[in-house]
C-alpha cells in the first residue's frame, strides 16, 4: 500500500475502510460487459476514473410502500463518497462473487440489492424477495464527489413496492423518510436553493430529472413492466 493510500485509509471510518478494501466491484465496459474486478477503493478514485476510465456496475433501488410513498435515505457522515446527501432508498454495487454475477434475469443485481437493503436499512430478505424487484433501465454516468473520490457507473435502476420493516444501520445511514410527490418536490427545491444544507446525490437527481415522474405513475397504476427497457444504456454523463 502506498503512502498516499495509507493516508487516505487512515482518515476513513473503520467500517468504511473495511468495505473500501475488501469489497471487489465488477468492472464493465460501456456496453456493460464484465471485463474484470477491482477494489471499491480503486473504483472510486477520480485519478483511476479519469486516467484509466475505470467503470463499474452499480444499482439504485427505489422502494415504495403501499401508499406509493418513496423511501429515501440520507447517507451517513462517514461515507467516503457523498456523505450526508439525500438519495433514493439504497445505492450500492453488486460484488465480484458468483451469486452477484448472474446475468440471467438480472439475478446477480437483484441478489445484491436484497443484500444491501438488509445491510444498510435492516430490511429482511423476506420483505423484498428478489423476484419482486422490477429492473426498469440502466444509466451510465460520471460524478465527482470531491477532489479525490467520485463515481463512474453503469447503474441498474430497480423498483419495488413493499411494506417493510426498517432498522437503519448508522454506519451507512444518517436518516430515512418516506415522501410523496409533493414532499419530494419540496426537497428538490431546498436542494436547488441550498436551503438547510440539503444536498442530493447526483445519480438520484439524474433519475428524478429523466425518468421518475413517468415511472412513479406506473408504480401507482401497477404497470411498471410496461416501461422497462433493459436493452438501452442511457448515457447521462
PDB file of C-alpha atoms in Angstrom:
ATOM      1  CA  UNK A   1       0.000   0.000   0.000  1.00  0.00           C
ATOM      2  CA  UNK A   2       1.424   3.396  -0.967  1.00  0.00           C
ATOM      3  CA  UNK A   3       1.870   6.281   1.450  1.00  0.00           C
ATOM      4  CA  UNK A   4      -0.982   8.104  -0.266  1.00  0.00           C
ATOM      5  CA  UNK A   5      -3.214   5.068   0.146  1.00  0.00           C
ATOM      6  CA  UNK A   6      -2.136   4.708   3.775  1.00  0.00           C
ATOM      7  CA  UNK A   7      -3.050   8.337   4.474  1.00  0.00           C
ATOM      8  CA  UNK A   8      -6.431   8.032   2.784  1.00  0.00           C
ATOM      9  CA  UNK A   9      -7.213   4.768   4.559  1.00  0.00           C
ATOM     10  CA  UNK A  10      -6.197   6.162   7.941  1.00  0.00           C
ATOM     11  CA  UNK A  11      -8.685   9.004   7.509  1.00  0.00           C
ATOM     12  CA  UNK A  12     -11.594   6.620   6.925  1.00  0.00           C
ATOM     13  CA  UNK A  13     -14.065   5.287   9.436  1.00  0.00           C
ATOM     14  CA  UNK A  14     -13.144   1.668  10.280  1.00  0.00           C
ATOM     15  CA  UNK A  15     -16.301   0.214   8.710  1.00  0.00           C
ATOM     16  CA  UNK A  16     -15.890   2.220   5.505  1.00  0.00           C
ATOM     17  CA  UNK A  17     -12.192   1.307   5.349  1.00  0.00           C
ATOM     18  CA  UNK A  18     -13.031  -2.396   5.511  1.00  0.00           C
ATOM     19  CA  UNK A  19     -15.649  -2.063   2.784  1.00  0.00           C
ATOM     20  CA  UNK A  20     -13.334   0.009   0.577  1.00  0.00           C
ATOM     21  CA  UNK A  21     -10.541  -2.566   0.607  1.00  0.00           C
ATOM     22  CA  UNK A  22     -12.390  -5.869   0.970  1.00  0.00           C
ATOM     23  CA  UNK A  23     -15.297  -5.354  -1.454  1.00  0.00           C
ATOM     24  CA  UNK A  24     -14.449  -6.204  -5.072  1.00  0.00           C
ATOM     25  CA  UNK A  25     -16.625  -4.345  -7.576  1.00  0.00           C
ATOM     26  CA  UNK A  26     -17.445  -5.651 -11.052  1.00  0.00           C
ATOM     27  CA  UNK A  27     -15.602  -3.783 -13.804  1.00  0.00           C
ATOM     28  CA  UNK A  28     -17.542  -3.353 -17.054  1.00  0.00           C
ATOM     29  CA  UNK A  29     -17.151  -1.654 -20.414  1.00  0.00           C
ATOM     30  CA  UNK A  30     -19.655   0.916 -21.690  1.00  0.00           C
ATOM     31  CA  UNK A  31     -21.839  -1.928 -23.041  1.00  0.00           C
ATOM     32  CA  UNK A  32     -21.957  -3.427 -19.514  1.00  0.00           C
ATOM     33  CA  UNK A  33     -19.815  -6.437 -20.422  1.00  0.00           C
ATOM     34  CA  UNK A  34     -17.799  -7.731 -17.472  1.00  0.00           C
ATOM     35  CA  UNK A  35     -14.083  -7.058 -18.012  1.00  0.00           C
ATOM     36  CA  UNK A  36     -12.640  -7.731 -14.544  1.00  0.00           C
ATOM     37  CA  UNK A  37     -12.835  -6.674 -10.928  1.00  0.00           C
ATOM     38  CA  UNK A  38     -11.247  -4.080  -8.687  1.00  0.00           C
ATOM     39  CA  UNK A  39     -11.456  -2.951  -5.068  1.00  0.00           C
ATOM     40  CA  UNK A  40     -14.128  -0.441  -4.161  1.00  0.00           C
ATOM     41  CA  UNK A  41     -11.283   1.893  -3.191  1.00  0.00           C
ATOM     42  CA  UNK A  42      -9.681   1.828  -6.634  1.00  0.00           C
ATOM     43  CA  UNK A  43     -13.044   2.090  -8.421  1.00  0.00           C
ATOM     44  CA  UNK A  44     -13.855   5.357  -6.657  1.00  0.00           C
ATOM     45  CA  UNK A  45     -10.552   7.187  -7.047  1.00  0.00           C
ATOM     46  CA  UNK A  46     -11.084  10.000  -9.555  1.00  0.00           C
ATOM     47  CA  UNK A  47      -7.484   9.505 -10.678  1.00  0.00           C
ATOM     48  CA  UNK A  48      -8.359   5.998 -11.882  1.00  0.00           C
ATOM     49  CA  UNK A  49     -11.680   7.090 -13.339  1.00  0.00           C
ATOM     50  CA  UNK A  50     -10.051   9.866 -15.360  1.00  0.00           C
ATOM     51  CA  UNK A  51      -6.781   8.179 -16.369  1.00  0.00           C
ATOM     52  CA  UNK A  52      -7.946   4.575 -16.856  1.00  0.00           C
ATOM     53  CA  UNK A  53     -11.680   5.122 -17.475  1.00  0.00           C
ATOM     54  CA  UNK A  54     -12.457   2.671 -14.657  1.00  0.00           C
ATOM     55  CA  UNK A  55     -16.173   1.864 -14.859  1.00  0.00           C
ATOM     56  CA  UNK A  56     -18.071  -0.430 -12.502  1.00  0.00           C
ATOM     57  CA  UNK A  57     -21.533  -1.930 -12.199  1.00  0.00           C
ATOM     58  CA  UNK A  58     -23.951  -0.499  -9.618  1.00  0.00           C
ATOM     59  CA  UNK A  59     -27.622  -0.470  -8.703  1.00  0.00           C
ATOM     60  CA  UNK A  60     -30.113   2.020  -7.291  1.00  0.00           C
ATOM     61  CA  UNK A  61     -33.231   0.759  -5.505  1.00  0.00           C
ATOM     62  CA  UNK A  62     -36.424   2.813  -5.375  1.00  0.00           C
ATOM     63  CA  UNK A  63     -38.713   1.282  -2.762  1.00  0.00           C
ATOM     64  CA  UNK A  64     -42.318   2.436  -2.433  1.00  0.00           C
ATOM     65  CA  UNK A  65     -44.752   1.492   0.318  1.00  0.00           C
ATOM     66  CA  UNK A  66     -48.393   0.560  -0.286  1.00  0.00           C
ATOM     67  CA  UNK A  67     -49.319   4.266  -0.142  1.00  0.00           C
ATOM     68  CA  UNK A  68     -46.910   4.776  -3.075  1.00  0.00           C
ATOM     69  CA  UNK A  69     -44.537   6.886  -0.999  1.00  0.00           C
ATOM     70  CA  UNK A  70     -40.852   6.644  -1.886  1.00  0.00           C
ATOM     71  CA  UNK A  71     -38.352   5.703   0.825  1.00  0.00           C
ATOM     72  CA  UNK A  72     -35.318   7.999   0.868  1.00  0.00           C
ATOM     73  CA  UNK A  73     -32.142   7.732   2.894  1.00  0.00           C
ATOM     74  CA  UNK A  74     -29.562  10.265   3.965  1.00  0.00           C
ATOM     75  CA  UNK A  75     -26.099   8.759   3.637  1.00  0.00           C
ATOM     76  CA  UNK A  76     -24.054   8.635   6.828  1.00  0.00           C
ATOM     77  CA  UNK A  77     -21.431  11.244   7.655  1.00  0.00           C
ATOM     78  CA  UNK A  78     -18.721   8.560   7.469  1.00  0.00           C
ATOM     79  CA  UNK A  79     -19.394   7.569   3.853  1.00  0.00           C
ATOM     80  CA  UNK A  80     -16.310   8.162   1.713  1.00  0.00           C
ATOM     81  CA  UNK A  81     -18.310   9.385  -1.275  1.00  0.00           C
ATOM     82  CA  UNK A  82     -21.218  11.813  -0.963  1.00  0.00           C
ATOM     83  CA  UNK A  83     -21.590  11.872   2.844  1.00  0.00           C
ATOM     84  CA  UNK A  84     -24.854  13.277   4.260  1.00  0.00           C
ATOM     85  CA  UNK A  85     -26.555  13.631   0.880  1.00  0.00           C
ATOM     86  CA  UNK A  86     -30.166  12.522   0.433  1.00  0.00           C
ATOM     87  CA  UNK A  87     -30.724   9.829  -2.120  1.00  0.00           C
ATOM     88  CA  UNK A  88     -33.033   7.017  -3.184  1.00  0.00           C
ATOM     89  CA  UNK A  89     -33.698   4.017  -0.958  1.00  0.00           C
ATOM     90  CA  UNK A  90     -30.411   2.191  -1.479  1.00  0.00           C
ATOM     91  CA  UNK A  91     -27.445   2.662  -3.809  1.00  0.00           C
ATOM     92  CA  UNK A  92     -24.550   0.236  -3.963  1.00  0.00           C
ATOM     93  CA  UNK A  93     -22.678  -2.321  -6.067  1.00  0.00           C
ATOM     94  CA  UNK A  94     -23.026  -5.978  -6.927  1.00  0.00           C
ATOM     95  CA  UNK A  95     -19.770  -7.646  -5.916  1.00  0.00           C
ATOM     96  CA  UNK A  96     -17.468  -9.889  -7.901  1.00  0.00           C
ATOM     97  CA  UNK A  97     -18.897 -13.106  -6.479  1.00  0.00           C
ATOM     98  CA  UNK A  98     -20.836 -15.928  -8.104  1.00  0.00           C
ATOM     99  CA  UNK A  99     -24.259 -15.014  -6.703  1.00  0.00           C
ATOM    100  CA  UNK A 100     -23.983 -11.394  -7.874  1.00  0.00           C
ATOM    101  CA  UNK A 101     -22.511 -12.078 -11.311  1.00  0.00           C
ATOM    102  CA  UNK A 102     -25.563 -13.992 -12.564  1.00  0.00           C
ATOM    103  CA  UNK A 103     -26.736 -12.266 -15.748  1.00  0.00           C
ATOM    104  CA  UNK A 104     -29.962 -14.220 -16.352  1.00  0.00           C
ATOM    105  CA  UNK A 105     -32.993 -12.098 -15.434  1.00  0.00           C
ATOM    106  CA  UNK A 106     -30.540  -9.659 -13.776  1.00  0.00           C
ATOM    107  CA  UNK A 107     -30.477 -12.035 -10.808  1.00  0.00           C
ATOM    108  CA  UNK A 108     -26.985 -11.014  -9.700  1.00  0.00           C
ATOM    109  CA  UNK A 109     -28.001  -7.388  -9.336  1.00  0.00           C
ATOM    110  CA  UNK A 110     -31.264  -8.362  -7.618  1.00  0.00           C
ATOM    111  CA  UNK A 111     -29.329 -10.532  -5.142  1.00  0.00           C
ATOM    112  CA  UNK A 112     -27.001  -7.620  -4.409  1.00  0.00           C
ATOM    113  CA  UNK A 113     -29.934  -5.251  -3.891  1.00  0.00           C
ATOM    114  CA  UNK A 114     -31.552  -7.613  -1.412  1.00  0.00           C
ATOM    115  CA  UNK A 115     -28.245  -7.974   0.458  1.00  0.00           C
ATOM    116  CA  UNK A 116     -27.639  -4.219   0.723  1.00  0.00           C
ATOM    117  CA  UNK A 117     -31.206  -3.383   1.747  1.00  0.00           C
ATOM    118  CA  UNK A 118     -30.570  -5.551   4.780  1.00  0.00           C
ATOM    119  CA  UNK A 119     -27.029  -4.244   5.382  1.00  0.00           C
ATOM    120  CA  UNK A 120     -27.988  -0.568   5.169  1.00  0.00           C
ATOM    121  CA  UNK A 121     -31.622  -0.449   6.270  1.00  0.00           C
ATOM    122  CA  UNK A 122     -32.202  -3.705   8.135  1.00  0.00           C
ATOM    123  CA  UNK A 123     -34.921  -4.752   5.679  1.00  0.00           C
ATOM    124  CA  UNK A 124     -35.346  -8.542   5.980  1.00  0.00           C
ATOM    125  CA  UNK A 125     -34.954 -10.579   2.807  1.00  0.00           C
ATOM    126  CA  UNK A 126     -38.467 -11.957   3.185  1.00  0.00           C
ATOM    127  CA  UNK A 127     -39.844  -8.419   2.869  1.00  0.00           C
ATOM    128  CA  UNK A 128     -38.120  -7.951  -0.509  1.00  0.00           C
ATOM    129  CA  UNK A 129     -37.923 -11.276  -2.387  1.00  0.00           C
ATOM    130  CA  UNK A 130     -35.624 -10.969  -5.390  1.00  0.00           C
ATOM    131  CA  UNK A 131     -38.469 -11.624  -7.819  1.00  0.00           C
ATOM    132  CA  UNK A 132     -40.279  -8.520  -6.516  1.00  0.00           C
ATOM    133  CA  UNK A 133     -37.650  -6.150  -7.948  1.00  0.00           C
ATOM    134  CA  UNK A 134     -38.520  -4.715 -11.354  1.00  0.00           C
ATOM    135  CA  UNK A 135     -35.418  -3.661 -13.316  1.00  0.00           C
ATOM    136  CA  UNK A 136     -36.520  -0.654 -15.365  1.00  0.00           C
ATOM    137  CA  UNK A 137     -33.343   0.536 -17.041  1.00  0.00           C
ATOM    138  CA  UNK A 138     -29.618   1.224 -16.919  1.00  0.00           C
ATOM    139  CA  UNK A 139     -27.764   4.509 -16.989  1.00  0.00           C
ATOM    140  CA  UNK A 140     -24.087   5.328 -17.380  1.00  0.00           C
ATOM    141  CA  UNK A 141     -22.908   8.409 -15.532  1.00  0.00           C
ATOM    142  CA  UNK A 142     -19.808  10.007 -14.004  1.00  0.00           C
ATOM    143  CA  UNK A 143     -19.868  12.258 -10.933  1.00  0.00           C
ATOM    144  CA  UNK A 144     -17.016  13.599  -8.792  1.00  0.00           C
ATOM    145  CA  UNK A 145     -17.665  13.685  -5.043  1.00  0.00           C
ATOM    146  CA  UNK A 146     -14.687  15.854  -4.106  1.00  0.00           C
ATOM    147  CA  UNK A 147     -11.199  16.227  -5.497  1.00  0.00           C
ATOM    148  CA  UNK A 148     -10.216  12.646  -4.667  1.00  0.00           C
ATOM    149  CA  UNK A 149     -13.338  10.491  -4.901  1.00  0.00           C
ATOM    150  CA  UNK A 150     -16.155  10.002  -7.386  1.00  0.00           C
ATOM    151  CA  UNK A 151     -18.483   7.644  -9.197  1.00  0.00           C
ATOM    152  CA  UNK A 152     -18.362   6.180 -12.706  1.00  0.00           C
ATOM    153  CA  UNK A 153     -21.047   3.561 -13.007  1.00  0.00           C
ATOM    154  CA  UNK A 154     -23.402   1.554 -15.131  1.00  0.00           C
ATOM    155  CA  UNK A 155     -26.311   1.840 -12.730  1.00  0.00           C
ATOM    156  CA  UNK A 156     -29.231  -0.624 -12.733  1.00  0.00           C
ATOM    157  CA  UNK A 157     -32.470   1.072 -11.681  1.00  0.00           C
ATOM    158  CA  UNK A 158     -34.616  -1.303  -9.627  1.00  0.00           C
ATOM    159  CA  UNK A 159     -38.153  -0.521  -8.432  1.00  0.00           C
ATOM    160  CA  UNK A 160     -40.054  -2.441  -5.774  1.00  0.00           C
ATOM    161  CA  UNK A 161     -43.364  -1.895  -3.958  1.00  0.00           C
ATOM    162  CA  UNK A 162     -43.419  -3.372  -0.462  1.00  0.00           C
ATOM    163  CA  UNK A 163     -44.262  -2.507   3.118  1.00  0.00           C
ATOM    164  CA  UNK A 164     -41.069  -3.298   5.009  1.00  0.00           C
ATOM    165  CA  UNK A 165     -39.592  -3.352   8.485  1.00  0.00           C
ATOM    166  CA  UNK A 166     -36.786  -0.806   8.895  1.00  0.00           C
ATOM    167  CA  UNK A 167     -33.772  -0.871  11.192  1.00  0.00           C
ATOM    168  CA  UNK A 168     -31.237   1.546   9.637  1.00  0.00           C
ATOM    169  CA  UNK A 169     -27.534   0.852  10.148  1.00  0.00           C
ATOM    170  CA  UNK A 170     -25.917   4.068  11.498  1.00  0.00           C
ATOM    171  CA  UNK A 171     -22.619   3.177   9.831  1.00  0.00           C
ATOM    172  CA  UNK A 172     -24.386   3.528   6.486  1.00  0.00           C
ATOM    173  CA  UNK A 173     -27.441   5.727   7.006  1.00  0.00           C
ATOM    174  CA  UNK A 174     -27.923   9.002   8.901  1.00  0.00           C
ATOM    175  CA  UNK A 175     -31.698   9.294   8.398  1.00  0.00           C
ATOM    176  CA  UNK A 176     -34.630   7.895   6.433  1.00  0.00           C
ATOM    177  CA  UNK A 177     -38.048   9.178   5.414  1.00  0.00           C
ATOM    178  CA  UNK A 178     -40.929   8.331   3.111  1.00  0.00           C
ATOM    179  CA  UNK A 179     -42.002  11.093   0.745  1.00  0.00           C
ATOM    180  CA  UNK A 180     -44.948  11.616  -1.557  1.00  0.00           C
ATOM    181  CA  UNK A 181     -44.566  13.545  -4.799  1.00  0.00           C
ATOM    182  CA  UNK A 182     -45.194  16.938  -3.231  1.00  0.00           C
ATOM    183  CA  UNK A 183     -42.727  16.293  -0.420  1.00  0.00           C
ATOM    184  CA  UNK A 184     -40.084  15.225  -2.941  1.00  0.00           C
ATOM    185  CA  UNK A 185     -40.713  18.418  -4.907  1.00  0.00           C
ATOM    186  CA  UNK A 186     -40.128  20.435  -1.729  1.00  0.00           C
ATOM    187  CA  UNK A 187     -36.878  18.546  -1.078  1.00  0.00           C
ATOM    188  CA  UNK A 188     -35.692  19.253  -4.631  1.00  0.00           C
ATOM    189  CA  UNK A 189     -36.484  22.938  -4.200  1.00  0.00           C
ATOM    190  CA  UNK A 190     -34.467  23.059  -0.974  1.00  0.00           C
ATOM    191  CA  UNK A 191     -31.523  21.355  -2.662  1.00  0.00           C
ATOM    192  CA  UNK A 192     -31.668  23.761  -5.608  1.00  0.00           C
ATOM    193  CA  UNK A 193     -31.763  26.751  -3.279  1.00  0.00           C
ATOM    194  CA  UNK A 194     -29.168  25.407  -0.864  1.00  0.00           C
ATOM    195  CA  UNK A 195     -31.673  25.660   1.996  1.00  0.00           C
ATOM    196  CA  UNK A 196     -30.975  23.843   5.264  1.00  0.00           C
ATOM    197  CA  UNK A 197     -27.825  22.327   3.786  1.00  0.00           C
ATOM    198  CA  UNK A 198     -29.899  19.842   1.760  1.00  0.00           C
ATOM    199  CA  UNK A 199     -27.907  18.024  -0.925  1.00  0.00           C
ATOM    200  CA  UNK A 200     -28.967  15.241  -3.295  1.00  0.00           C
ATOM    201  CA  UNK A 201     -26.832  12.509  -4.797  1.00  0.00           C
ATOM    202  CA  UNK A 202     -26.071  13.065  -8.488  1.00  0.00           C
ATOM    203  CA  UNK A 203     -27.422   9.668  -9.549  1.00  0.00           C
ATOM    204  CA  UNK A 204     -30.708  10.277  -7.727  1.00  0.00           C
ATOM    205  CA  UNK A 205     -31.045  13.667  -9.375  1.00  0.00           C
ATOM    206  CA  UNK A 206     -30.432  12.112 -12.803  1.00  0.00           C
ATOM    207  CA  UNK A 207     -33.241   9.613 -12.241  1.00  0.00           C
ATOM    208  CA  UNK A 208     -35.559  12.331 -10.927  1.00  0.00           C
ATOM    209  CA  UNK A 209     -34.884  14.604 -13.906  1.00  0.00           C
ATOM    210  CA  UNK A 210     -35.051  11.919 -16.591  1.00  0.00           C
ATOM    211  CA  UNK A 211     -37.353   9.097 -15.501  1.00  0.00           C
ATOM    212  CA  UNK A 212     -39.051   9.320 -12.126  1.00  0.00           C
ATOM    213  CA  UNK A 213     -42.296  11.143 -12.951  1.00  0.00           C
ATOM    214  CA  UNK A 214     -43.352   8.608 -15.582  1.00  0.00           C
ATOM    215  CA  UNK A 215     -42.169   5.643 -13.559  1.00  0.00           C
ATOM    216  CA  UNK A 216     -43.959   6.820 -10.404  1.00  0.00           C
ATOM    217  CA  UNK A 217     -47.173   6.939 -12.471  1.00  0.00           C
ATOM    218  CA  UNK A 218     -46.552   3.306 -13.368  1.00  0.00           C
ATOM    219  CA  UNK A 219     -45.925   2.378  -9.722  1.00  0.00           C
ATOM    220  CA  UNK A 220     -49.373   3.731  -8.881  1.00  0.00           C
ATOM    221  CA  UNK A 221     -51.080   2.082 -11.845  1.00  0.00           C
ATOM    222  CA  UNK A 222     -49.301  -1.259 -11.444  1.00  0.00           C
ATOM    223  CA  UNK A 223     -47.798  -1.074 -14.943  1.00  0.00           C
ATOM    224  CA  UNK A 224     -44.049  -0.954 -14.218  1.00  0.00           C
ATOM    225  CA  UNK A 225     -43.139  -3.883 -16.503  1.00  0.00           C
ATOM    226  CA  UNK A 226     -44.602  -1.981 -19.459  1.00  0.00           C
ATOM    227  CA  UNK A 227     -41.956   0.765 -19.232  1.00  0.00           C
ATOM    228  CA  UNK A 228     -38.950  -1.479 -18.556  1.00  0.00           C
ATOM    229  CA  UNK A 229     -36.147  -1.092 -21.101  1.00  0.00           C
ATOM    230  CA  UNK A 230     -33.094  -3.117 -20.171  1.00  0.00           C
ATOM    231  CA  UNK A 231     -31.670  -3.095 -23.703  1.00  0.00           C
ATOM    232  CA  UNK A 232     -30.712   0.579 -23.649  1.00  0.00           C
ATOM    233  CA  UNK A 233     -27.903   2.073 -21.549  1.00  0.00           C
ATOM    234  CA  UNK A 234     -28.744   5.758 -21.111  1.00  0.00           C
ATOM    235  CA  UNK A 235     -25.505   7.755 -21.193  1.00  0.00           C
ATOM    236  CA  UNK A 236     -26.089  10.665 -18.843  1.00  0.00           C
ATOM    237  CA  UNK A 237     -22.553  11.999 -18.485  1.00  0.00           C
TER     238      UNK A 237
END
